[in-house]
Amino acid sequence: MQSTLELLRSSDPDVHAAIIGEERRQREGLELIPSENYAFPEVYATNGSVFANKYAEGYPGRRYYGGQAYTDRIETLAVERAKQLFRAEHANVQPLSGSPMNQAVYMACLQPGDTVLAMDLSHGGHLTHGAPVSAMGKIFNFVRYKTSPPDGHIDYDHVRSLALDVRPKIVLCGHSSYPRELDYARFRAIADEVGALTMADVSHIGGLIAGGALANPIDAGFDIVTTTTHKSLRGPRGGLILCKSSLAQRIDQAVFPGMQGGPHMNAVAGIAVTLKLAAEPAFKAYAQQVIRNAQRLAAELLQRGCKLITGGTENHLLVIDTIQSFGIDGRVAEAALDVAGLTVNKQVIPDDPRPPLRPSGIRLGTPAMTTRGLGEAEMVLVADFMTRAMRAHEDQKTLEGIHDEVRGLCARFPVPGLE
Ligand SMILES: *Cc1c(COP(=O)(O)O)cnc(C)c1O
């Protein structure tokens, strides 16, 4: 690795400098975006491996190109490990990322115009769950359920009455900004009542499920479970589809040749490694710690006057209403925290009256920090840094001073692989 980086330094100093700069940014700042993480160090090796050179259209044993002895071996390893770790009947490890992964499921299971019942974007759902701006939103009919006040939890009676009303082909649960655990059995019962397939998109929490810290929708009899591999799982960027055997052929055909050509075999190699590491006891401890850290961070933020959507968290993420808490919108909060070395993202809150680029809140989470080894004691410091930075959002000097403190903390917790 070192030698190829040295080569890059001389052939393209601009790109080389950007990589070094990004490495330093990741080392010296705290990553609080809940969908981000630091990959297992082994993944840097697989990402940069010769598998990136190889075309492998098709599936193990039935490819469209020769020279597949090793690609077949790693894809079979990845598939078998995925099935075992998630207790699934079938796995597809080829989706290039989370979005094509979900698109492939829709293509496999729906006809144009069919209805999907999914969570509203501003209430925690994802763009790929039929947001009007997404391509899938134009092809299929997405009907959206929302969380309900005052506690901000999913109202399952409301989901059921919508399902009875619109008779969806798929009942979809899963989220990017909902800080609560899901009642998979309840979703399954609702879907059964209307004869729909059950799909859980656990992209954010795939690692927490693999580590046994959150419930696995497959155990509740879900037909399809999708997850990205680069978030809480700590793998390369990619997508993983798990499903019942009865859907296997349709799903595989929808991924290739339906949606994609050649899979990224360097990513598939990384997914194989990731699934091996995620089955180890150390990863179980990690998954539990992610949630303990999030709950401690929530408690500390509440104590310092922050208003949290749903009042807390049961998973790895939190949403702060920054308007109510500090009188600043999410964009201002994100920018102030950035100067202080704390990376978060602005976030719409349920039925946000403000536009998406100036929303009412921010979203944050603990997977990346926990990978560095930060624990509950450090969450007290993080809550303190955050609230001080948001209060001092106009005071550049204070924000830079906080970044110095953040650098000090980061120095004690090196990023695995970037020490
Ligand atoms: C991140 C995410 C995706 C999409 O993943 P990309 O790799 O960014 O395309 C899909 N669904 C959910 C719930 C997500 O959080």
CSV table of C-alpha atoms and ligand atoms in Angstrom, one decimal:
chain,number,residue,atom,x,y,z
A,1,MET,CA,0.0,0.0,0.0
A,2,GLN,CA,2.7,2.5,1.0
A,3,SER,CA,4.5,2.0,-2.3
A,4,THR,CA,1.4,2.7,-4.4
A,5,LEU,CA,0.7,5.8,-2.4
A,6,GLU,CA,4.4,6.9,-3.0
A,7,LEU,CA,3.8,6.4,-6.7
A,8,LEU,CA,0.7,8.5,-6.6
A,9,ARG,CA,2.6,11.3,-4.8
A,10,SER,CA,4.9,11.7,-7.8
A,11,SER,CA,2.4,11.1,-10.6
A,12,ASP,CA,-0.5,13.2,-9.1
A,13,PRO,CA,0.5,15.4,-6.2
A,14,ASP,CA,-3.0,17.1,-6.2
A,15,VAL,CA,-5.0,13.9,-5.6
A,16,HIS,CA,-2.3,12.7,-3.2
A,17,ALA,CA,-2.5,15.8,-1.2
A,18,ALA,CA,-6.3,15.5,-1.0
A,19,ILE,CA,-6.0,11.9,0.3
A,20,ILE,CA,-3.5,13.0,3.0
A,21,GLY,CA,-5.7,15.9,3.9
A,22,GLU,CA,-8.7,13.7,4.3
A,23,GLU,CA,-6.8,11.2,6.4
A,24,ARG,CA,-5.8,14.0,8.7
A,25,ARG,CA,-9.4,15.4,8.9
A,26,GLN,CA,-10.6,11.9,9.8
A,27,ARG,CA,-7.9,11.5,12.4
A,28,GLU,CA,-8.2,14.9,14.1
A,29,GLY,CA,-12.0,15.4,14.1
A,30,LEU,CA,-14.8,13.4,15.7
A,31,GLU,CA,-17.1,11.7,13.1
A,32,LEU,CA,-20.7,12.0,14.4
A,33,ILE,CA,-22.6,11.3,11.2
A,34,PRO,CA,-24.6,8.2,12.1
A,35,SER,CA,-24.3,6.6,8.7
A,36,GLU,CA,-20.5,6.8,8.7
A,37,ASN,CA,-17.8,4.7,10.2
A,38,TYR,CA,-14.2,3.8,9.9
A,39,ALA,CA,-13.9,0.6,7.9
A,40,PHE,CA,-12.0,-2.4,9.3
A,41,PRO,CA,-8.3,-1.8,8.4
A,42,GLU,CA,-8.4,-5.0,6.3
A,43,VAL,CA,-10.9,-3.3,4.0
A,44,TYR,CA,-8.3,-0.8,2.8
A,45,ALA,CA,-6.4,-3.8,1.6
A,46,THR,CA,-9.3,-5.4,-0.2
A,47,ASN,CA,-10.5,-2.1,-1.7
A,48,GLY,CA,-7.1,-1.5,-3.3
A,49,SER,CA,-6.6,-5.1,-4.3
A,50,VAL,CA,-6.4,-6.6,-7.8
A,51,PHE,CA,-10.0,-7.7,-7.6
A,52,ALA,CA,-10.8,-4.2,-8.8
A,53,ASN,CA,-9.4,-5.2,-12.2
A,54,LYS,CA,-11.7,-8.1,-12.7
A,55,TYR,CA,-15.0,-8.4,-14.5
A,56,ALA,CA,-17.3,-11.0,-13.0
A,57,GLU,CA,-20.8,-10.5,-14.5
A,58,GLY,CA,-23.0,-13.3,-13.4
A,59,TYR,CA,-22.8,-15.4,-10.3
A,60,PRO,CA,-20.3,-18.0,-9.0
A,61,GLY,CA,-20.2,-21.0,-11.3
A,62,ARG,CA,-22.1,-19.2,-14.1
A,63,ARG,CA,-20.1,-16.1,-15.2
A,64,TYR,CA,-19.9,-14.4,-18.6
A,65,TYR,CA,-16.1,-14.1,-18.6
A,66,GLY,CA,-13.2,-16.5,-17.9
A,67,GLY,CA,-10.7,-16.3,-15.1
A,68,GLN,CA,-13.1,-16.6,-12.2
A,69,ALA,CA,-11.4,-19.1,-9.9
A,70,TYR,CA,-10.7,-16.5,-7.2
A,71,THR,CA,-13.8,-14.2,-7.7
A,72,ASP,CA,-16.0,-17.3,-7.3
A,73,ARG,CA,-14.2,-18.2,-4.2
A,74,ILE,CA,-14.6,-14.8,-2.5
A,75,GLU,CA,-18.2,-14.3,-3.6
A,76,THR,CA,-19.2,-17.7,-2.3
A,77,LEU,CA,-17.5,-16.9,1.0
A,78,ALA,CA,-19.3,-13.6,1.3
A,79,VAL,CA,-22.7,-15.2,0.5
A,80,GLU,CA,-22.2,-18.1,2.9
A,81,ARG,CA,-21.0,-15.8,5.7
A,82,ALA,CA,-23.9,-13.4,5.1
A,83,LYS,CA,-26.5,-16.2,5.4
A,84,GLN,CA,-24.9,-17.5,8.5
A,85,LEU,CA,-24.5,-14.2,10.3
A,86,PHE,CA,-28.0,-13.0,9.6
A,87,ARG,CA,-29.7,-16.4,9.7
A,88,ALA,CA,-31.0,-15.8,6.1
A,89,GLU,CA,-31.9,-18.4,3.5
A,90,HIS,CA,-30.4,-16.5,0.6
A,91,ALA,CA,-28.0,-13.6,0.2
A,92,ASN,CA,-26.9,-11.3,-2.7
A,93,VAL,CA,-23.7,-9.4,-2.1
A,94,GLN,CA,-23.4,-7.6,-5.5
A,95,PRO,CA,-25.4,-4.4,-5.1
A,96,LEU,CA,-23.0,-1.5,-5.8
A,97,SER,CA,-24.5,0.5,-2.9
A,98,GLY,CA,-27.6,0.9,-0.8
A,99,SER,CA,-29.7,2.7,-3.5
A,100,PRO,CA,-29.3,0.1,-6.3
A,101,MET,CA,-29.9,-2.6,-3.6
A,102,ASN,CA,-33.3,-1.3,-2.8
A,103,GLN,CA,-34.1,-0.5,-6.5
A,104,ALA,CA,-33.3,-4.2,-7.3
A,105,VAL,CA,-35.8,-5.4,-4.7
A,106,TYR,CA,-38.6,-3.2,-6.1
A,107,MET,CA,-37.8,-4.3,-9.6
A,108,ALA,CA,-37.9,-8.0,-8.4
A,109,CYS,CA,-41.2,-7.8,-6.6
A,110,LEU,CA,-43.3,-5.1,-8.2
A,111,GLN,CA,-44.9,-4.0,-11.5
A,112,PRO,CA,-44.9,-0.3,-12.4
A,113,GLY,CA,-47.6,1.5,-10.5
A,114,ASP,CA,-47.7,-1.0,-7.6
A,115,THR,CA,-48.1,0.3,-4.1
A,116,VAL,CA,-45.4,0.3,-1.4
A,117,LEU,CA,-46.2,1.4,2.2
A,118,ALA,CA,-43.0,3.1,3.6
A,119,MET,CA,-41.9,5.6,6.1
A,120,ASP,CA,-42.1,9.3,5.3
A,121,LEU,CA,-38.7,10.9,4.6
A,122,SER,CA,-39.0,13.7,7.1
A,123,HIS,CA,-40.1,11.2,9.8
A,124,GLY,CA,-37.0,9.0,9.3
A,125,GLY,CA,-37.5,7.2,6.0
A,126,HIS,CA,-34.9,7.1,3.2
A,127,LEU,CA,-34.8,8.8,-0.2
A,128,THR,CA,-34.9,5.3,-1.7
A,129,HIS,CA,-38.3,4.6,0.0
A,130,GLY,CA,-40.1,6.5,-2.7
A,131,ALA,CA,-39.3,10.2,-2.2
A,132,PRO,CA,-41.0,12.0,-5.0
A,133,VAL,CA,-37.5,13.2,-6.3
A,134,SER,CA,-36.3,9.6,-6.6
A,135,ALA,CA,-36.6,7.5,-9.8
A,136,MET,CA,-38.4,4.8,-7.9
A,137,GLY,CA,-41.0,7.4,-6.7
A,138,LYS,CA,-41.9,7.9,-10.3
A,139,ILE,CA,-42.2,4.2,-11.2
A,140,PHE,CA,-44.0,2.9,-8.2
A,141,ASN,CA,-46.8,4.3,-5.9
A,142,PHE,CA,-45.3,4.9,-2.5
A,143,VAL,CA,-47.7,5.7,0.3
A,144,ARG,CA,-46.0,7.1,3.4
A,145,TYR,CA,-46.7,6.5,7.1
A,146,LYS,CA,-45.5,9.0,9.7
A,147,THR,CA,-44.6,9.0,13.3
A,148,SER,CA,-47.1,10.6,15.6
A,149,PRO,CA,-46.9,13.2,18.3
A,150,PRO,CA,-46.4,13.7,21.1
A,151,ASP,CA,-43.8,11.0,21.6
A,152,GLY,CA,-42.8,10.8,17.9
A,153,HIS,CA,-42.9,7.0,17.7
A,154,ILE,CA,-44.4,5.0,14.8
A,155,ASP,CA,-48.1,4.6,15.4
A,156,TYR,CA,-48.8,0.9,14.3
A,157,ASP,CA,-52.6,1.4,14.3
A,158,HIS,CA,-52.1,4.1,11.7
A,159,VAL,CA,-49.8,1.9,9.7
A,160,ARG,CA,-52.4,-0.8,9.7
A,161,SER,CA,-55.3,1.4,8.7
A,162,LEU,CA,-53.2,2.8,5.8
A,163,ALA,CA,-52.3,-0.8,4.7
A,164,LEU,CA,-56.0,-1.9,4.8
A,165,ASP,CA,-56.8,1.2,2.8
A,166,VAL,CA,-54.2,1.1,0.0
A,167,ARG,CA,-53.4,-2.7,-0.1
A,168,PRO,CA,-49.7,-2.4,-0.7
A,169,LYS,CA,-47.6,-5.2,-2.4
A,170,ILE,CA,-44.7,-4.4,0.0
A,171,VAL,CA,-44.8,-3.2,3.6
A,172,LEU,CA,-41.4,-1.5,4.1
A,173,CYS,CA,-39.9,-0.5,7.4
A,174,GLY,CA,-36.4,0.8,8.1
A,175,HIS,CA,-35.0,4.3,8.4
A,176,SER,CA,-32.1,6.7,8.4
A,177,SER,CA,-33.1,9.1,11.1
A,178,TYR,CA,-35.6,7.3,13.4
A,179,PRO,CA,-34.0,6.7,16.9
A,180,ARG,CA,-36.3,3.9,18.0
A,181,GLU,CA,-36.4,0.2,17.7
A,182,LEU,CA,-39.0,-1.3,15.4
A,183,ASP,CA,-41.7,-3.8,16.2
A,184,TYR,CA,-41.0,-6.3,13.3
A,185,ALA,CA,-43.7,-8.7,14.5
A,186,ARG,CA,-46.3,-6.0,14.3
A,187,PHE,CA,-45.2,-5.0,10.7
A,188,ARG,CA,-45.3,-8.7,9.7
A,189,ALA,CA,-48.8,-9.0,11.1
A,190,ILE,CA,-50.0,-6.0,9.2
A,191,ALA,CA,-48.4,-7.2,5.9
A,192,ASP,CA,-50.0,-10.7,6.4
A,193,GLU,CA,-53.4,-9.2,6.9
A,194,VAL,CA,-53.2,-7.5,3.4
A,195,GLY,CA,-51.1,-10.2,1.7
A,196,ALA,CA,-48.0,-8.0,1.2
A,197,LEU,CA,-44.4,-8.9,1.3
A,198,THR,CA,-42.4,-7.6,4.3
A,199,MET,CA,-39.2,-5.7,3.6
A,200,ALA,CA,-36.9,-4.2,6.2
A,201,ASP,CA,-34.1,-1.8,5.1
A,202,VAL,CA,-31.7,-2.0,8.0
A,203,SER,CA,-28.9,0.0,6.2
A,204,HIS,CA,-28.0,2.0,9.2
A,205,ILE,CA,-28.3,-0.8,11.8
A,206,GLY,CA,-27.0,-3.8,9.9
A,207,GLY,CA,-23.9,-4.0,12.1
A,208,LEU,CA,-25.9,-3.7,15.3
A,209,ILE,CA,-28.2,-6.5,14.1
A,210,ALA,CA,-25.1,-8.6,13.1
A,211,GLY,CA,-23.6,-7.9,16.6
A,212,GLY,CA,-26.8,-9.0,18.3
A,213,ALA,CA,-27.5,-5.6,19.8
A,214,LEU,CA,-30.8,-5.0,18.0
A,215,ALA,CA,-33.5,-7.4,16.8
A,216,ASN,CA,-33.1,-9.1,13.5
A,217,PRO,CA,-36.2,-8.8,11.2
A,218,ILE,CA,-35.4,-12.2,9.7
A,219,ASP,CA,-36.1,-13.8,13.0
A,220,ALA,CA,-39.6,-12.2,12.8
A,221,GLY,CA,-40.1,-13.9,9.4
A,222,PHE,CA,-39.4,-11.0,7.1
A,223,ASP,CA,-39.3,-11.9,3.4
A,224,ILE,CA,-36.5,-9.4,2.5
A,225,VAL,CA,-33.9,-7.5,4.5
A,226,THR,CA,-31.5,-5.0,2.9
A,227,THR,CA,-28.5,-3.4,4.4
A,228,THR,CA,-25.6,-1.3,3.3
A,229,THR,CA,-22.2,-2.7,4.2
A,230,HIS,CA,-20.3,0.5,4.9
A,231,LYS,CA,-22.3,2.0,7.8
A,232,SER,CA,-22.4,0.2,11.2
A,233,LEU,CA,-21.0,-3.0,9.6
A,234,ARG,CA,-17.6,-1.3,9.0
A,235,GLY,CA,-17.2,-2.8,5.5
A,236,PRO,CA,-16.5,-1.4,2.0
A,237,ARG,CA,-19.3,0.7,0.3
A,238,GLY,CA,-21.8,-1.8,-0.9
A,239,GLY,CA,-25.2,-3.4,-0.4
A,240,LEU,CA,-26.4,-6.7,0.8
A,241,ILE,CA,-29.8,-8.3,0.1
A,242,LEU,CA,-31.1,-11.1,2.3
A,243,CYS,CA,-34.3,-13.0,1.4
A,244,LYS,CA,-36.3,-16.2,1.6
A,245,SER,CA,-35.3,-18.9,-0.9
A,246,SER,CA,-38.6,-18.5,-2.7
A,247,LEU,CA,-37.5,-15.0,-3.8
A,248,ALA,CA,-33.8,-15.8,-4.5
A,249,GLN,CA,-34.0,-16.2,-8.2
A,250,ARG,CA,-36.1,-13.0,-8.8
A,251,ILE,CA,-33.8,-11.0,-6.6
A,252,ASP,CA,-30.6,-12.2,-8.2
A,253,GLN,CA,-31.9,-11.5,-11.7
A,254,ALA,CA,-33.1,-8.1,-10.7
A,255,VAL,CA,-29.5,-7.2,-9.4
A,256,PHE,CA,-27.8,-8.7,-12.5
A,257,PRO,CA,-28.7,-8.4,-15.3
A,258,GLY,CA,-31.7,-6.2,-14.3
A,259,MET,CA,-30.0,-3.3,-12.6
A,260,GLN,CA,-26.2,-3.8,-12.9
A,261,GLY,CA,-23.4,-5.1,-15.0
A,262,GLY,CA,-20.1,-6.2,-13.5
A,263,PRO,CA,-20.0,-6.3,-9.7
A,264,HIS,CA,-17.2,-4.5,-7.8
A,265,MET,CA,-15.3,-7.6,-6.8
A,266,ASN,CA,-12.9,-5.6,-4.6
A,267,ALA,CA,-15.9,-4.6,-2.6
A,268,VAL,CA,-17.2,-8.2,-2.6
A,269,ALA,CA,-13.8,-9.3,-1.2
A,270,GLY,CA,-14.2,-6.6,1.5
A,271,ILE,CA,-17.7,-7.7,2.3
A,272,ALA,CA,-16.4,-11.3,2.8
A,273,VAL,CA,-13.8,-10.1,5.3
A,274,THR,CA,-16.2,-7.8,7.0
A,275,LEU,CA,-18.7,-10.5,7.6
A,276,LYS,CA,-16.0,-12.7,9.1
A,277,LEU,CA,-14.9,-10.0,11.5
A,278,ALA,CA,-18.5,-9.0,12.4
A,279,ALA,CA,-19.1,-12.6,13.6
A,280,GLU,CA,-16.4,-12.3,16.2
A,281,PRO,CA,-17.0,-11.6,19.9
A,282,ALA,CA,-15.2,-8.3,19.7
A,283,PHE,CA,-17.9,-7.1,17.2
A,284,LYS,CA,-20.7,-8.1,19.5
A,285,ALA,CA,-19.1,-5.9,22.2
A,286,TYR,CA,-18.7,-3.1,19.8
A,287,ALA,CA,-22.4,-3.2,18.8
A,288,GLN,CA,-23.5,-3.1,22.4
A,289,GLN,CA,-21.2,-0.2,23.1
A,290,VAL,CA,-22.5,1.8,20.2
A,291,ILE,CA,-25.9,1.8,21.8
A,292,ARG,CA,-24.7,2.4,25.3
A,293,ASN,CA,-22.7,5.4,24.0
A,294,ALA,CA,-25.7,6.8,22.1
A,295,GLN,CA,-27.9,6.5,25.2
A,296,ARG,CA,-25.3,8.1,27.4
A,297,LEU,CA,-24.8,10.9,24.9
A,298,ALA,CA,-28.6,11.4,24.7
A,299,ALA,CA,-28.8,11.7,28.5
A,300,GLU,CA,-25.9,14.2,28.7
A,301,LEU,CA,-27.4,16.3,25.9
A,302,LEU,CA,-30.8,16.4,27.5
A,303,GLN,CA,-29.2,17.5,30.8
A,304,ARG,CA,-27.6,20.4,28.9
A,305,GLY,CA,-30.9,21.6,27.5
A,306,CYS,CA,-31.1,19.8,24.1
A,307,LYS,CA,-34.5,18.8,22.7
A,308,LEU,CA,-34.3,15.4,21.2
A,309,ILE,CA,-36.8,14.0,18.7
A,310,THR,CA,-38.7,11.2,20.5
A,311,GLY,CA,-36.9,12.3,23.7
A,312,GLY,CA,-34.0,9.9,23.4
A,313,THR,CA,-32.7,6.9,21.5
A,314,GLU,CA,-32.8,3.1,21.5
A,315,ASN,CA,-30.3,2.7,18.7
A,316,HIS,CA,-27.2,4.4,17.5
A,317,LEU,CA,-28.6,7.8,16.5
A,318,LEU,CA,-30.1,11.0,17.8
A,319,VAL,CA,-31.9,13.9,16.2
A,320,ILE,CA,-31.6,17.3,18.0
A,321,ASP,CA,-34.1,20.0,17.3
A,322,THR,CA,-31.6,22.9,17.2
A,323,ILE,CA,-34.3,25.6,16.7
A,324,GLN,CA,-36.0,24.6,20.0
A,325,SER,CA,-32.7,23.9,21.8
A,326,PHE,CA,-30.5,26.8,20.7
A,327,GLY,CA,-32.6,29.0,18.3
A,328,ILE,CA,-30.4,28.1,15.3
A,329,ASP,CA,-31.2,26.0,12.3
A,330,GLY,CA,-29.5,22.8,11.3
A,331,ARG,CA,-27.3,24.5,8.7
A,332,VAL,CA,-25.9,27.0,11.3
A,333,ALA,CA,-25.4,24.2,13.8
A,334,GLU,CA,-23.6,21.9,11.3
A,335,ALA,CA,-21.3,24.7,10.3
A,336,ALA,CA,-20.4,25.7,13.9
A,337,LEU,CA,-19.8,22.1,14.9
A,338,ASP,CA,-17.6,21.6,11.8
A,339,VAL,CA,-15.3,24.4,12.9
A,340,ALA,CA,-15.1,22.7,16.3
A,341,GLY,CA,-14.0,19.5,14.7
A,342,LEU,CA,-17.3,17.7,15.2
A,343,THR,CA,-18.9,16.4,12.0
A,344,VAL,CA,-22.7,16.1,12.0
A,345,ASN,CA,-25.4,16.6,9.3
A,346,LYS,CA,-28.3,18.9,9.2
A,347,GLN,CA,-31.6,17.1,9.4
A,348,VAL,CA,-35.2,17.7,8.8
A,349,ILE,CA,-37.5,16.9,11.7
A,350,PRO,CA,-41.0,15.3,11.4
A,351,ASP,CA,-43.1,17.6,9.2
A,352,ASP,CA,-40.4,20.2,9.3
A,353,PRO,CA,-41.7,23.7,8.3
A,354,ARG,CA,-38.2,24.6,7.1
A,355,PRO,CA,-36.6,23.7,3.8
A,356,PRO,CA,-34.2,20.7,3.6
A,357,LEU,CA,-31.1,22.8,3.3
A,358,ARG,CA,-32.0,25.0,6.3
A,359,PRO,CA,-33.9,22.4,8.4
A,360,SER,CA,-34.8,22.5,12.1
A,361,GLY,CA,-32.3,20.0,13.4
A,362,ILE,CA,-29.1,17.9,13.2
A,363,ARG,CA,-28.6,14.2,13.2
A,364,LEU,CA,-25.7,12.4,14.9
A,365,GLY,CA,-24.7,9.0,16.0
A,366,THR,CA,-22.0,6.9,17.7
A,367,PRO,CA,-20.8,4.1,15.4
A,368,ALA,CA,-17.7,5.9,14.2
A,369,MET,CA,-16.7,7.2,17.6
A,370,THR,CA,-17.2,3.8,19.2
A,371,THR,CA,-14.9,2.3,16.5
A,372,ARG,CA,-12.1,4.6,17.8
A,373,GLY,CA,-12.8,3.2,21.3
A,374,LEU,CA,-14.6,6.2,22.9
A,375,GLY,CA,-16.8,5.0,25.8
A,376,GLU,CA,-19.5,6.4,28.0
A,377,ALA,CA,-17.0,8.6,30.0
A,378,GLU,CA,-16.0,10.3,26.7
A,379,MET,CA,-19.7,10.9,25.8
A,380,VAL,CA,-19.9,13.4,28.6
A,381,LEU,CA,-17.0,15.3,27.0
A,382,VAL,CA,-18.7,15.1,23.5
A,383,ALA,CA,-22.0,16.4,24.8
A,384,ASP,CA,-20.1,19.3,26.5
A,385,PHE,CA,-18.2,20.1,23.3
A,386,MET,CA,-21.4,20.0,21.2
A,387,THR,CA,-23.5,22.2,23.4
A,388,ARG,CA,-20.7,24.7,23.9
A,389,ALA,CA,-20.1,24.9,20.2
A,390,MET,CA,-23.8,25.4,19.3
A,391,ARG,CA,-24.1,28.2,22.0
A,392,ALA,CA,-21.0,29.9,20.7
A,393,HIS,CA,-21.9,29.4,17.0
A,394,GLU,CA,-21.0,33.0,16.1
A,395,ASP,CA,-17.7,33.0,18.0
A,396,GLN,CA,-14.9,31.6,15.8
A,397,LYS,CA,-12.3,31.8,18.5
A,398,THR,CA,-14.3,29.7,20.9
A,399,LEU,CA,-15.1,27.2,18.2
A,400,GLU,CA,-11.4,26.8,17.3
A,401,GLY,CA,-10.6,26.4,21.0
A,402,ILE,CA,-13.1,23.5,21.2
A,403,HIS,CA,-11.4,21.9,18.1
A,404,ASP,CA,-8.1,22.0,20.0
A,405,GLU,CA,-9.8,20.0,22.8
A,406,VAL,CA,-11.3,17.7,20.3
A,407,ARG,CA,-7.9,17.1,18.8
A,408,GLY,CA,-6.6,16.2,22.2
A,409,LEU,CA,-9.4,13.7,22.7
A,410,CYS,CA,-8.8,12.2,19.2
A,411,ALA,CA,-5.1,11.8,19.9
A,412,ARG,CA,-6.0,9.4,22.7
A,413,PHE,CA,-8.3,7.3,20.4
A,414,PRO,CA,-6.5,6.6,17.1
A,415,VAL,CA,-8.5,5.5,14.1
A,416,PRO,CA,-7.9,1.8,13.5
A,417,GLY,CA,-5.6,1.5,10.5
A,418,LEU,CA,-4.7,5.2,10.5
A,419,GLU,CA,-2.5,5.2,13.6
B,1,LIG,C1,-27.8,4.9,3.5
B,1,LIG,C2,-29.1,4.3,3.2
B,1,LIG,C3,-29.4,3.8,1.9
B,1,LIG,C4,-28.6,4.1,0.7
B,1,LIG,O1,-27.3,3.8,0.7
B,1,LIG,P1,-26.3,4.4,-0.4
B,1,LIG,O2,-25.2,3.5,-0.3
B,1,LIG,O3,-26.0,5.8,0.1
B,1,LIG,O4,-27.0,4.4,-1.7
B,1,LIG,C5,-30.7,3.1,1.8
B,1,LIG,N1,-31.5,3.0,2.8
B,1,LIG,C6,-31.3,3.5,4.0
B,1,LIG,C7,-32.3,3.3,5.1
B,1,LIG,C8,-30.1,4.1,4.3
B,1,LIG,O5,-29.8,4.7,5.5
